[in-house]
mmCIF file of C-alpha atoms in Angstrom:
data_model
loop_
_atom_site.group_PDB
_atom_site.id
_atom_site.type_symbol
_atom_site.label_atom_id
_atom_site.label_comp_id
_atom_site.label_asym_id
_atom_site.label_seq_id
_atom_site.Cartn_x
_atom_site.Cartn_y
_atom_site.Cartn_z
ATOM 1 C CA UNK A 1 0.000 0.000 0.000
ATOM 2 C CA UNK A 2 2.572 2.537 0.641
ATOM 3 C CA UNK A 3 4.619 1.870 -2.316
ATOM 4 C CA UNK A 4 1.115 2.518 -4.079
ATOM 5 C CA UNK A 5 1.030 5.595 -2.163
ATOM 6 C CA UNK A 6 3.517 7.106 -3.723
ATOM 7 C CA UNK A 7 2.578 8.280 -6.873
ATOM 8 C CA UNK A 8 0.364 10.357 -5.589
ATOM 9 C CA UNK A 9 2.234 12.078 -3.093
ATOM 10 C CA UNK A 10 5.657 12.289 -4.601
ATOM 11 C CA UNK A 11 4.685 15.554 -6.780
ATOM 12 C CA UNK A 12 3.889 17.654 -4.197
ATOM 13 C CA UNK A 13 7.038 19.952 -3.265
ATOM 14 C CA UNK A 14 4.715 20.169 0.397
ATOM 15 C CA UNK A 15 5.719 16.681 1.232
ATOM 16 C CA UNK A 16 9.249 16.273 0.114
ATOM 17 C CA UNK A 17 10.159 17.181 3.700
ATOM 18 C CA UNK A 18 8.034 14.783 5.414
ATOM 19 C CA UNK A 19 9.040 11.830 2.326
ATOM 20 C CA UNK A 20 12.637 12.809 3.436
ATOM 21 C CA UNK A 21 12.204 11.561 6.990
ATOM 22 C CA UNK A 22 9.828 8.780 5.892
ATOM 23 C CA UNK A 23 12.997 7.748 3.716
ATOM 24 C CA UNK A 24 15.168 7.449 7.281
ATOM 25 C CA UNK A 25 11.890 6.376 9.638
ATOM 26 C CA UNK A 26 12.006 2.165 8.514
ATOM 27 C CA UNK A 27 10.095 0.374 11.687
ATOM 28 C CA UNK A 28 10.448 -3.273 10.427
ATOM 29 C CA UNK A 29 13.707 -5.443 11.728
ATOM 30 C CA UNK A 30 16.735 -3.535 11.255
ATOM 31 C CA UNK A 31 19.061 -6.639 9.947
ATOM 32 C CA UNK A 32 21.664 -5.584 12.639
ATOM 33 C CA UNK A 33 21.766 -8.726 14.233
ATOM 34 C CA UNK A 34 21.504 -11.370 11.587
ATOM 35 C CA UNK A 35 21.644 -15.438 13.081
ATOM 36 C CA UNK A 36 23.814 -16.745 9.926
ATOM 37 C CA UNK A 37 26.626 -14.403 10.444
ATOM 38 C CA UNK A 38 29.962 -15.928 9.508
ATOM 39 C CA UNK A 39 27.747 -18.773 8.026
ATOM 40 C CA UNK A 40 27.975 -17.373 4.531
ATOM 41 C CA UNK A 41 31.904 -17.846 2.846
ATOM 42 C CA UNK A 42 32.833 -15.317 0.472
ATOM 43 C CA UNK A 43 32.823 -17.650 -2.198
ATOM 44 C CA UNK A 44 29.111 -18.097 -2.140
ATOM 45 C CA UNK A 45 28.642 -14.481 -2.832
ATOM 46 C CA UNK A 46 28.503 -14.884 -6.682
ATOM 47 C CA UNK A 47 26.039 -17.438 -6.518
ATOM 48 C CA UNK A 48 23.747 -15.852 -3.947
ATOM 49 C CA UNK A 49 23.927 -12.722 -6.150
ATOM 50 C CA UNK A 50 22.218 -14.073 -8.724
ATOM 51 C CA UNK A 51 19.716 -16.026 -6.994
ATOM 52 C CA UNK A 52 19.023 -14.212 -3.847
ATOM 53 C CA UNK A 53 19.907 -10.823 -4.016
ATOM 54 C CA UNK A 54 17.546 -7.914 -5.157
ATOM 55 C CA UNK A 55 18.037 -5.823 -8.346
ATOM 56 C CA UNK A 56 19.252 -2.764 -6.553
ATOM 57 C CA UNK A 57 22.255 -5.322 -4.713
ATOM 58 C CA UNK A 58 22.796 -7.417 -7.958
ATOM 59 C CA UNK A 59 23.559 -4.500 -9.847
ATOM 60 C CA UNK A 60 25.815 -3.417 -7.063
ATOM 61 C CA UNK A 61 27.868 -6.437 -6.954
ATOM 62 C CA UNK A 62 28.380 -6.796 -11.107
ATOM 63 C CA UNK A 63 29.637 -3.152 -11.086
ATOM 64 C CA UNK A 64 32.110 -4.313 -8.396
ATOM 65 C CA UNK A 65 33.562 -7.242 -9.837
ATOM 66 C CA UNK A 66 33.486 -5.939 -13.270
ATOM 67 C CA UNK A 67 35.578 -2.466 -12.214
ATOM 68 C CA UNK A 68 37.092 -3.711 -8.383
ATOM 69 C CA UNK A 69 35.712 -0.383 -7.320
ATOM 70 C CA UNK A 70 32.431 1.334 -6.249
ATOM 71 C CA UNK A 71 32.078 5.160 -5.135
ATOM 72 C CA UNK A 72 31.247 5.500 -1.258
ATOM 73 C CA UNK A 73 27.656 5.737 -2.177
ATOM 74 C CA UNK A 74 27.425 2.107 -3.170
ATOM 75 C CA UNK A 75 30.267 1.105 -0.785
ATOM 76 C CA UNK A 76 27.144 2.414 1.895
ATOM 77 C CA UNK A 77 24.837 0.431 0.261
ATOM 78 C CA UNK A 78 26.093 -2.396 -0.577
ATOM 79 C CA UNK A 79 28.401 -2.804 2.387
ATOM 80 C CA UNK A 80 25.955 -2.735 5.027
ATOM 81 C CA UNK A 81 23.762 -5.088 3.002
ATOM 82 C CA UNK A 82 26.826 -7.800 3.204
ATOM 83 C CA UNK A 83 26.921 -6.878 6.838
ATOM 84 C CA UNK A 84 23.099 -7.772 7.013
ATOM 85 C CA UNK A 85 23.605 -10.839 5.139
ATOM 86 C CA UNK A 86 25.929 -11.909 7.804
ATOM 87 C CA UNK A 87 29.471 -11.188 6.688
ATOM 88 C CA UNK A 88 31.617 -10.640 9.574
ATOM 89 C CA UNK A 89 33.691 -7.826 9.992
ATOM 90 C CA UNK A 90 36.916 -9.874 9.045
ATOM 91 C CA UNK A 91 34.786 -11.419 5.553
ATOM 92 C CA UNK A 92 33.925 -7.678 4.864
ATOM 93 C CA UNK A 93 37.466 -6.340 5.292
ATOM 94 C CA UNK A 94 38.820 -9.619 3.079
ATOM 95 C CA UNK A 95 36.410 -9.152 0.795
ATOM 96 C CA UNK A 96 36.888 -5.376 -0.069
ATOM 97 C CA UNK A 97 40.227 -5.656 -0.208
ATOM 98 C CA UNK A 98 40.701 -8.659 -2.903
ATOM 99 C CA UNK A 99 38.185 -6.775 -5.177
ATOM 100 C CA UNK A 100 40.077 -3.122 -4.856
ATOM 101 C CA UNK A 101 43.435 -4.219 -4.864
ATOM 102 C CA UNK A 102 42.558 -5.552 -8.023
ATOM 103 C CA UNK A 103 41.478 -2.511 -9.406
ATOM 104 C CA UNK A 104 43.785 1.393 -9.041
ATOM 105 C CA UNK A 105 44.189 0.573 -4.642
ATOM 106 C CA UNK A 106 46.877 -0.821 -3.564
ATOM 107 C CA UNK A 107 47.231 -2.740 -0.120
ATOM 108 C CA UNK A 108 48.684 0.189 1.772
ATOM 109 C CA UNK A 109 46.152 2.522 0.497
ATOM 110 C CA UNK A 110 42.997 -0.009 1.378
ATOM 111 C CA UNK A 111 44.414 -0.640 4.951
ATOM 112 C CA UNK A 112 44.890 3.418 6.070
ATOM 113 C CA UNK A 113 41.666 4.307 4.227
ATOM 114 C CA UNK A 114 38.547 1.781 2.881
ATOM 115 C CA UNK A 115 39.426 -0.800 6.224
ATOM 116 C CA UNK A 116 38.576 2.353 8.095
ATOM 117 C CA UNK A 117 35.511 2.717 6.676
ATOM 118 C CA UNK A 118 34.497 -0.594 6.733
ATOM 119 C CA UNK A 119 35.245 -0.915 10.670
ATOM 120 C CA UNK A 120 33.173 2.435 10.784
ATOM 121 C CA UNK A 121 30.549 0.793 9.524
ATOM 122 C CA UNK A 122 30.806 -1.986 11.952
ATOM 123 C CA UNK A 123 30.655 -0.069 15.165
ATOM 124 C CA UNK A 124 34.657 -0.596 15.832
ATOM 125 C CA UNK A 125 35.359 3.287 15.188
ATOM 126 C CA UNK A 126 34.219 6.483 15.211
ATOM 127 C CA UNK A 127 30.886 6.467 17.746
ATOM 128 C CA UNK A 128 30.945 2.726 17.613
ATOM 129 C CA UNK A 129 27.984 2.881 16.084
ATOM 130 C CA UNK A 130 26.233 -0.246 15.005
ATOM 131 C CA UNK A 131 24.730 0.992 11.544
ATOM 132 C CA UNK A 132 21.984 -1.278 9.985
ATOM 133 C CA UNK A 133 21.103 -1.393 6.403
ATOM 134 C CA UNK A 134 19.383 0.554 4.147
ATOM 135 C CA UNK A 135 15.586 0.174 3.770
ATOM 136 C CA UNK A 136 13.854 0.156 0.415
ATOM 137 C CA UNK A 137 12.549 3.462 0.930
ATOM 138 C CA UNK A 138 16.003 5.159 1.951
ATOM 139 C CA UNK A 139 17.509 3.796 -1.143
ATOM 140 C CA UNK A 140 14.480 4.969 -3.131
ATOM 141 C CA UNK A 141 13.971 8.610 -1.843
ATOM 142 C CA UNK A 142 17.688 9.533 -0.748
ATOM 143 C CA UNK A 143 20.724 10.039 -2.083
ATOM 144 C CA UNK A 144 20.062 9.447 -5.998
ATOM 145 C CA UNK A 145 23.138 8.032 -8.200
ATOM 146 C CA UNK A 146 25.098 10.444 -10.457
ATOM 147 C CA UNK A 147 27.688 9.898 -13.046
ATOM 148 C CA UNK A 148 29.630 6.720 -12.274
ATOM 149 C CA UNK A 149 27.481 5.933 -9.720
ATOM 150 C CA UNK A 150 25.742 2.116 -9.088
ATOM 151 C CA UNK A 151 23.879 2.473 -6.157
ATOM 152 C CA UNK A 152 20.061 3.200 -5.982
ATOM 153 C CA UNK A 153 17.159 1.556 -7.053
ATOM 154 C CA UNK A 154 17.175 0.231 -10.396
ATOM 155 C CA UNK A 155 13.087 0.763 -10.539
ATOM 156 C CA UNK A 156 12.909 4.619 -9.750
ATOM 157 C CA UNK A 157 16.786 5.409 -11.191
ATOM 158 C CA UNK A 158 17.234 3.443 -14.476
ATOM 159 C CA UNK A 159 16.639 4.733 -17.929
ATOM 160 C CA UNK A 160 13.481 2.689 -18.706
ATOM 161 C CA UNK A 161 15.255 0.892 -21.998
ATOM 162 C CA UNK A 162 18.443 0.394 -19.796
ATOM 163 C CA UNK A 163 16.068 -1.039 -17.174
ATOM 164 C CA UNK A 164 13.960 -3.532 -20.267
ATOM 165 C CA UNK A 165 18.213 -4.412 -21.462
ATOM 166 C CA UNK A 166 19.134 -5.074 -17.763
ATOM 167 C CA UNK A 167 15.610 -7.356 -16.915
ATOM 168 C CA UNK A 168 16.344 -9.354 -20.434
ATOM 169 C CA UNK A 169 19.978 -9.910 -18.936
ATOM 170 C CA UNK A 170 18.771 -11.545 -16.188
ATOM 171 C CA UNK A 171 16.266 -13.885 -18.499
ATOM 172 C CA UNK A 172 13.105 -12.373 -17.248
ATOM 173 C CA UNK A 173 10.690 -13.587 -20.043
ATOM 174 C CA UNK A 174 8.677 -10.577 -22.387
ATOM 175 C CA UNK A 175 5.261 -10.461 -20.484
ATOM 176 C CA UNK A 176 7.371 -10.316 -17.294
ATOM 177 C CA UNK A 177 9.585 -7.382 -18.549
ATOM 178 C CA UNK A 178 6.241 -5.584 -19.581
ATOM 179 C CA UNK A 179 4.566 -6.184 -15.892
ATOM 180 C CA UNK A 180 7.444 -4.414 -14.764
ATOM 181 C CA UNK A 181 7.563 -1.846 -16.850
ATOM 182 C CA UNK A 182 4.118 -0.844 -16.311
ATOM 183 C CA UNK A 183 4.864 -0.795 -12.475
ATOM 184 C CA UNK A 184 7.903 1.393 -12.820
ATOM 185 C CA UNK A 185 5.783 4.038 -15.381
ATOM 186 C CA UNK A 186 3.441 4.060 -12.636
ATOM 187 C CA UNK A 187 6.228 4.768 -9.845
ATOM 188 C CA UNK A 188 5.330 1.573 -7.970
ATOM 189 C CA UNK A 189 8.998 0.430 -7.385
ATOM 190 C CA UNK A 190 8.347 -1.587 -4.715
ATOM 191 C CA UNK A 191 6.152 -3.503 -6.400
ATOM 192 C CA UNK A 192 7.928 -3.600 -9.440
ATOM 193 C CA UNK A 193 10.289 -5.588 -7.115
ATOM 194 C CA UNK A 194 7.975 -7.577 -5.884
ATOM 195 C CA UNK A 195 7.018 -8.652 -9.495
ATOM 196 C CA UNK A 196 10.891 -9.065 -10.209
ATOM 197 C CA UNK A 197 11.062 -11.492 -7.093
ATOM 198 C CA UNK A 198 7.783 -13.764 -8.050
ATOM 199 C CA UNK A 199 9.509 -14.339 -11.849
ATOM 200 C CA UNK A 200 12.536 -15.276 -10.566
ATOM 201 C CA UNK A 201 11.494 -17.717 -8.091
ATOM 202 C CA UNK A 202 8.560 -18.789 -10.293
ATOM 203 C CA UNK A 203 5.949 -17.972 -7.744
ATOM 204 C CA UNK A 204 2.574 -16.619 -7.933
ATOM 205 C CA UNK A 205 2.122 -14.522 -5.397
ATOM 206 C CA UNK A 206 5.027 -13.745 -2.726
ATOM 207 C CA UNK A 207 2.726 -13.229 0.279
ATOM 208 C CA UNK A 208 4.482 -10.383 1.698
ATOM 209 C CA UNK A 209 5.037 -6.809 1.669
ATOM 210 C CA UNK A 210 8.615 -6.092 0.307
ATOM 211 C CA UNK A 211 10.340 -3.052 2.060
ATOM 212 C CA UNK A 212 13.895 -4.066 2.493
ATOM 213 C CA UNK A 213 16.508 -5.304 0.397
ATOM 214 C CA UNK A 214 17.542 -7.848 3.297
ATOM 215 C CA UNK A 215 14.104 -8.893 3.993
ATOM 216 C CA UNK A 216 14.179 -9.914 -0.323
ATOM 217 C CA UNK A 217 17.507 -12.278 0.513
ATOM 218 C CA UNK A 218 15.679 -13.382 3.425
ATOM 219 C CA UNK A 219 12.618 -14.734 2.003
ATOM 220 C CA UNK A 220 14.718 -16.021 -1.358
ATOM 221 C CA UNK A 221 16.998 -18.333 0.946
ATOM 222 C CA UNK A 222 13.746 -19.145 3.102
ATOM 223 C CA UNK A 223 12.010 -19.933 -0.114
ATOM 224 C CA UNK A 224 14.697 -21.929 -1.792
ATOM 225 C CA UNK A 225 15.680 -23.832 1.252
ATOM 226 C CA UNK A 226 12.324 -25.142 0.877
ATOM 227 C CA UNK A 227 11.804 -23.145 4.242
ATOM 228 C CA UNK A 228 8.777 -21.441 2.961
ATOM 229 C CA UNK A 229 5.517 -22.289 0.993
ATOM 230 C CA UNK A 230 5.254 -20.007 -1.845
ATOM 231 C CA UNK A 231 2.120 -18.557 -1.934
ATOM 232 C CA UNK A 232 0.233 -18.942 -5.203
ATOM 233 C CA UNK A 233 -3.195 -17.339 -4.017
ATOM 234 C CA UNK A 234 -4.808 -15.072 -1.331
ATOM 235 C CA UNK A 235 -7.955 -14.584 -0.560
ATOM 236 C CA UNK A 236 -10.082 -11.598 0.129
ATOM 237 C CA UNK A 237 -9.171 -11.515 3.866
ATOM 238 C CA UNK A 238 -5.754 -12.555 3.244
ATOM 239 C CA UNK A 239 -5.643 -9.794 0.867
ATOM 240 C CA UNK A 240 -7.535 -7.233 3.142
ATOM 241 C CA UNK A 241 -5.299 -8.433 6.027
ATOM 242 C CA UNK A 242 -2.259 -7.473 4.272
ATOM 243 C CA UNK A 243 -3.041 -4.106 3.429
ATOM 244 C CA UNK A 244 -4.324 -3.611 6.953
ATOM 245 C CA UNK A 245 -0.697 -4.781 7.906
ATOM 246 C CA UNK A 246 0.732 -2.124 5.460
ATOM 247 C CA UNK A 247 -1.582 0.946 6.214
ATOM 248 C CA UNK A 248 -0.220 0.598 10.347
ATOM 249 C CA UNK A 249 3.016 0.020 8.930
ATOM 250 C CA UNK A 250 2.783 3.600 6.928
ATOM 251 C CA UNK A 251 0.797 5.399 9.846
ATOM 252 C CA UNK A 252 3.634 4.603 12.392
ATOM 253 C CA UNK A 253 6.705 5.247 9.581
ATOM 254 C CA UNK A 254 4.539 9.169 9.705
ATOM 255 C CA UNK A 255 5.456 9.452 13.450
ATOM 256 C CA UNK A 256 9.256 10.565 13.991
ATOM 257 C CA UNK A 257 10.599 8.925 17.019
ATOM 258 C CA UNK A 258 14.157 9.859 18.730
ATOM 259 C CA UNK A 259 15.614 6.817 17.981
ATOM 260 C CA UNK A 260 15.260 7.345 13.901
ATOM 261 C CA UNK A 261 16.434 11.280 14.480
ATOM 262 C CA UNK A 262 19.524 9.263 16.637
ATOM 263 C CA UNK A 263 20.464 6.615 13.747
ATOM 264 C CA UNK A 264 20.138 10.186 11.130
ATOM 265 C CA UNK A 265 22.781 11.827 12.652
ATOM 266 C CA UNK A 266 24.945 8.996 13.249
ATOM 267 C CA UNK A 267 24.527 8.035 9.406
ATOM 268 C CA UNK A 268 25.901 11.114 8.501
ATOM 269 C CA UNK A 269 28.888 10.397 10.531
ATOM 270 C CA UNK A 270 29.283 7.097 8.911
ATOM 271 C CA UNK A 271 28.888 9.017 5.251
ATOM 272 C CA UNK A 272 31.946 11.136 6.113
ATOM 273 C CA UNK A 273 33.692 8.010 6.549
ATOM 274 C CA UNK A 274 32.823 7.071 3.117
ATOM 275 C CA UNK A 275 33.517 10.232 0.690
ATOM 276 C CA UNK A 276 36.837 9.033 -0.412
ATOM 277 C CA UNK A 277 36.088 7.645 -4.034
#
């Protein structure tokens, strides 16, 4: 429901202030503490990419391996998404490091600058600040990519043809693309991604409101480990259920709360962390 909200509501220059918090005011688990951490080996990572992670995180790990870099804005995104995956803080720091020092960074450079960063980002610096990942809204309504750039959400940021050449990559059949499509025209991203995640794991209907990027890997590995019934039909209450579900979940993301004004300000410190490119 909200991510059918926001056509409506994303023209008007009265609520860009109040979309901006929204953006920063996620309610749903925070993917801080995640029970499989250390349980995933680097070398899974490729695999899981393709399978489990979402567009916006797919896209985020091809640009990486094909260049061995990524600007701080999807070093953010992408880096606390591995975090909420369960990479530990030692995986992370490996893991950067092979890719850039295969690219223009050399050892010395990675250790005095990106490992830094990536402890930062861990809570082992700075205010030791354990910083979560970002929500599909953040990534949707903040920071949007520029030249060079990977990070975003391929739904509200991609050149619709890019977006059809990109979906057709990925051998998401015609009708498929065109569902999408029509989504995205409409500015339902969201849902666009939910679409994205039922043709890929050949389901009818995913049974869930999709709001994070970690919830999406979540629900893949609980669906492919056989974990979870996919859900090929609700019914009316099922269906009036969920959007009841969805409407609370919107009219408590409208009331700011301390702790959300707390984890702004100690994103921006993590940001300035990040700004080397």
């Amino acid at each position: 429901l909200t991510a059918r909200s926001l056509p409506s509501i994303q023209s008007d220059e009265r609520l860009q202030s109040l979309l901006n918090h929204l953006s920063h005011s996620y309610i749903g688990p925070d993917y801080t503490v995640q029970k499989n951490t250390g349980k995933i080996s680097l070398e899974q990572i490729d695999a899981l990419a393709v399978k489990s992670f979402p567009p916006c995180m797919r896209q985020l790990h091809r640009a990486l391996r094909d260049s061995h870099h990524l600007r701080h804005g999807g070093r953010m995104q992408y880096g606390l998404f591995l975090k909420g995956i369960g990479l530990t803080l030692e995986q992370a720091l490996e893991f950067w490091k092979k890719e850039f020092i295969r690219g223009k960074v050399d050892a010395d450079k990675f250790d005095k600058g990106y490992a830094y960063s990536i402890r930062h980002s861990y809570g082992k610096e700075g205010r030791r600040t354990d910083y979560t990942p970002y929500s599909c809204m953040k990534i949707i309504m903040s920071n949007p990519p520029g030249q060079g750039d990977y990070h975003g959400c391929p739904f509200r940021h991609s050149d619709p043809e890019l977006l059809k050449q990109k979906l057709q990559s990925y051998k998401i059949p015609p009708s498929g693309i065109s569902q999408i499509l029509e989504l995205v025209k409409g500015m339902h991203y969201q849902l666009a991604c939910q679409k994205y995640f039922e043709l890929t794991h050949d389901v009818d209907d995913i049974g869930f409101s999709l709001n994070h990027p970690n919830q999406y890997f979540t629900e893949s590995q609980r669906l492919l480990s056989g974990g979870r019934e996919p859900k090929k039909e609700l019914n009316n209450s099922g269906n009036s259920q969920q959007k009841n579900n969805s409407q609370e979940s919107m009219n408590s993301n409208s009331t700011p709360t301390s702790s959300n004004a707390t984890a702004d300000s100690e994103l921006e410190g993590l940001e300035a962390c990040f700004t080397e490119d």
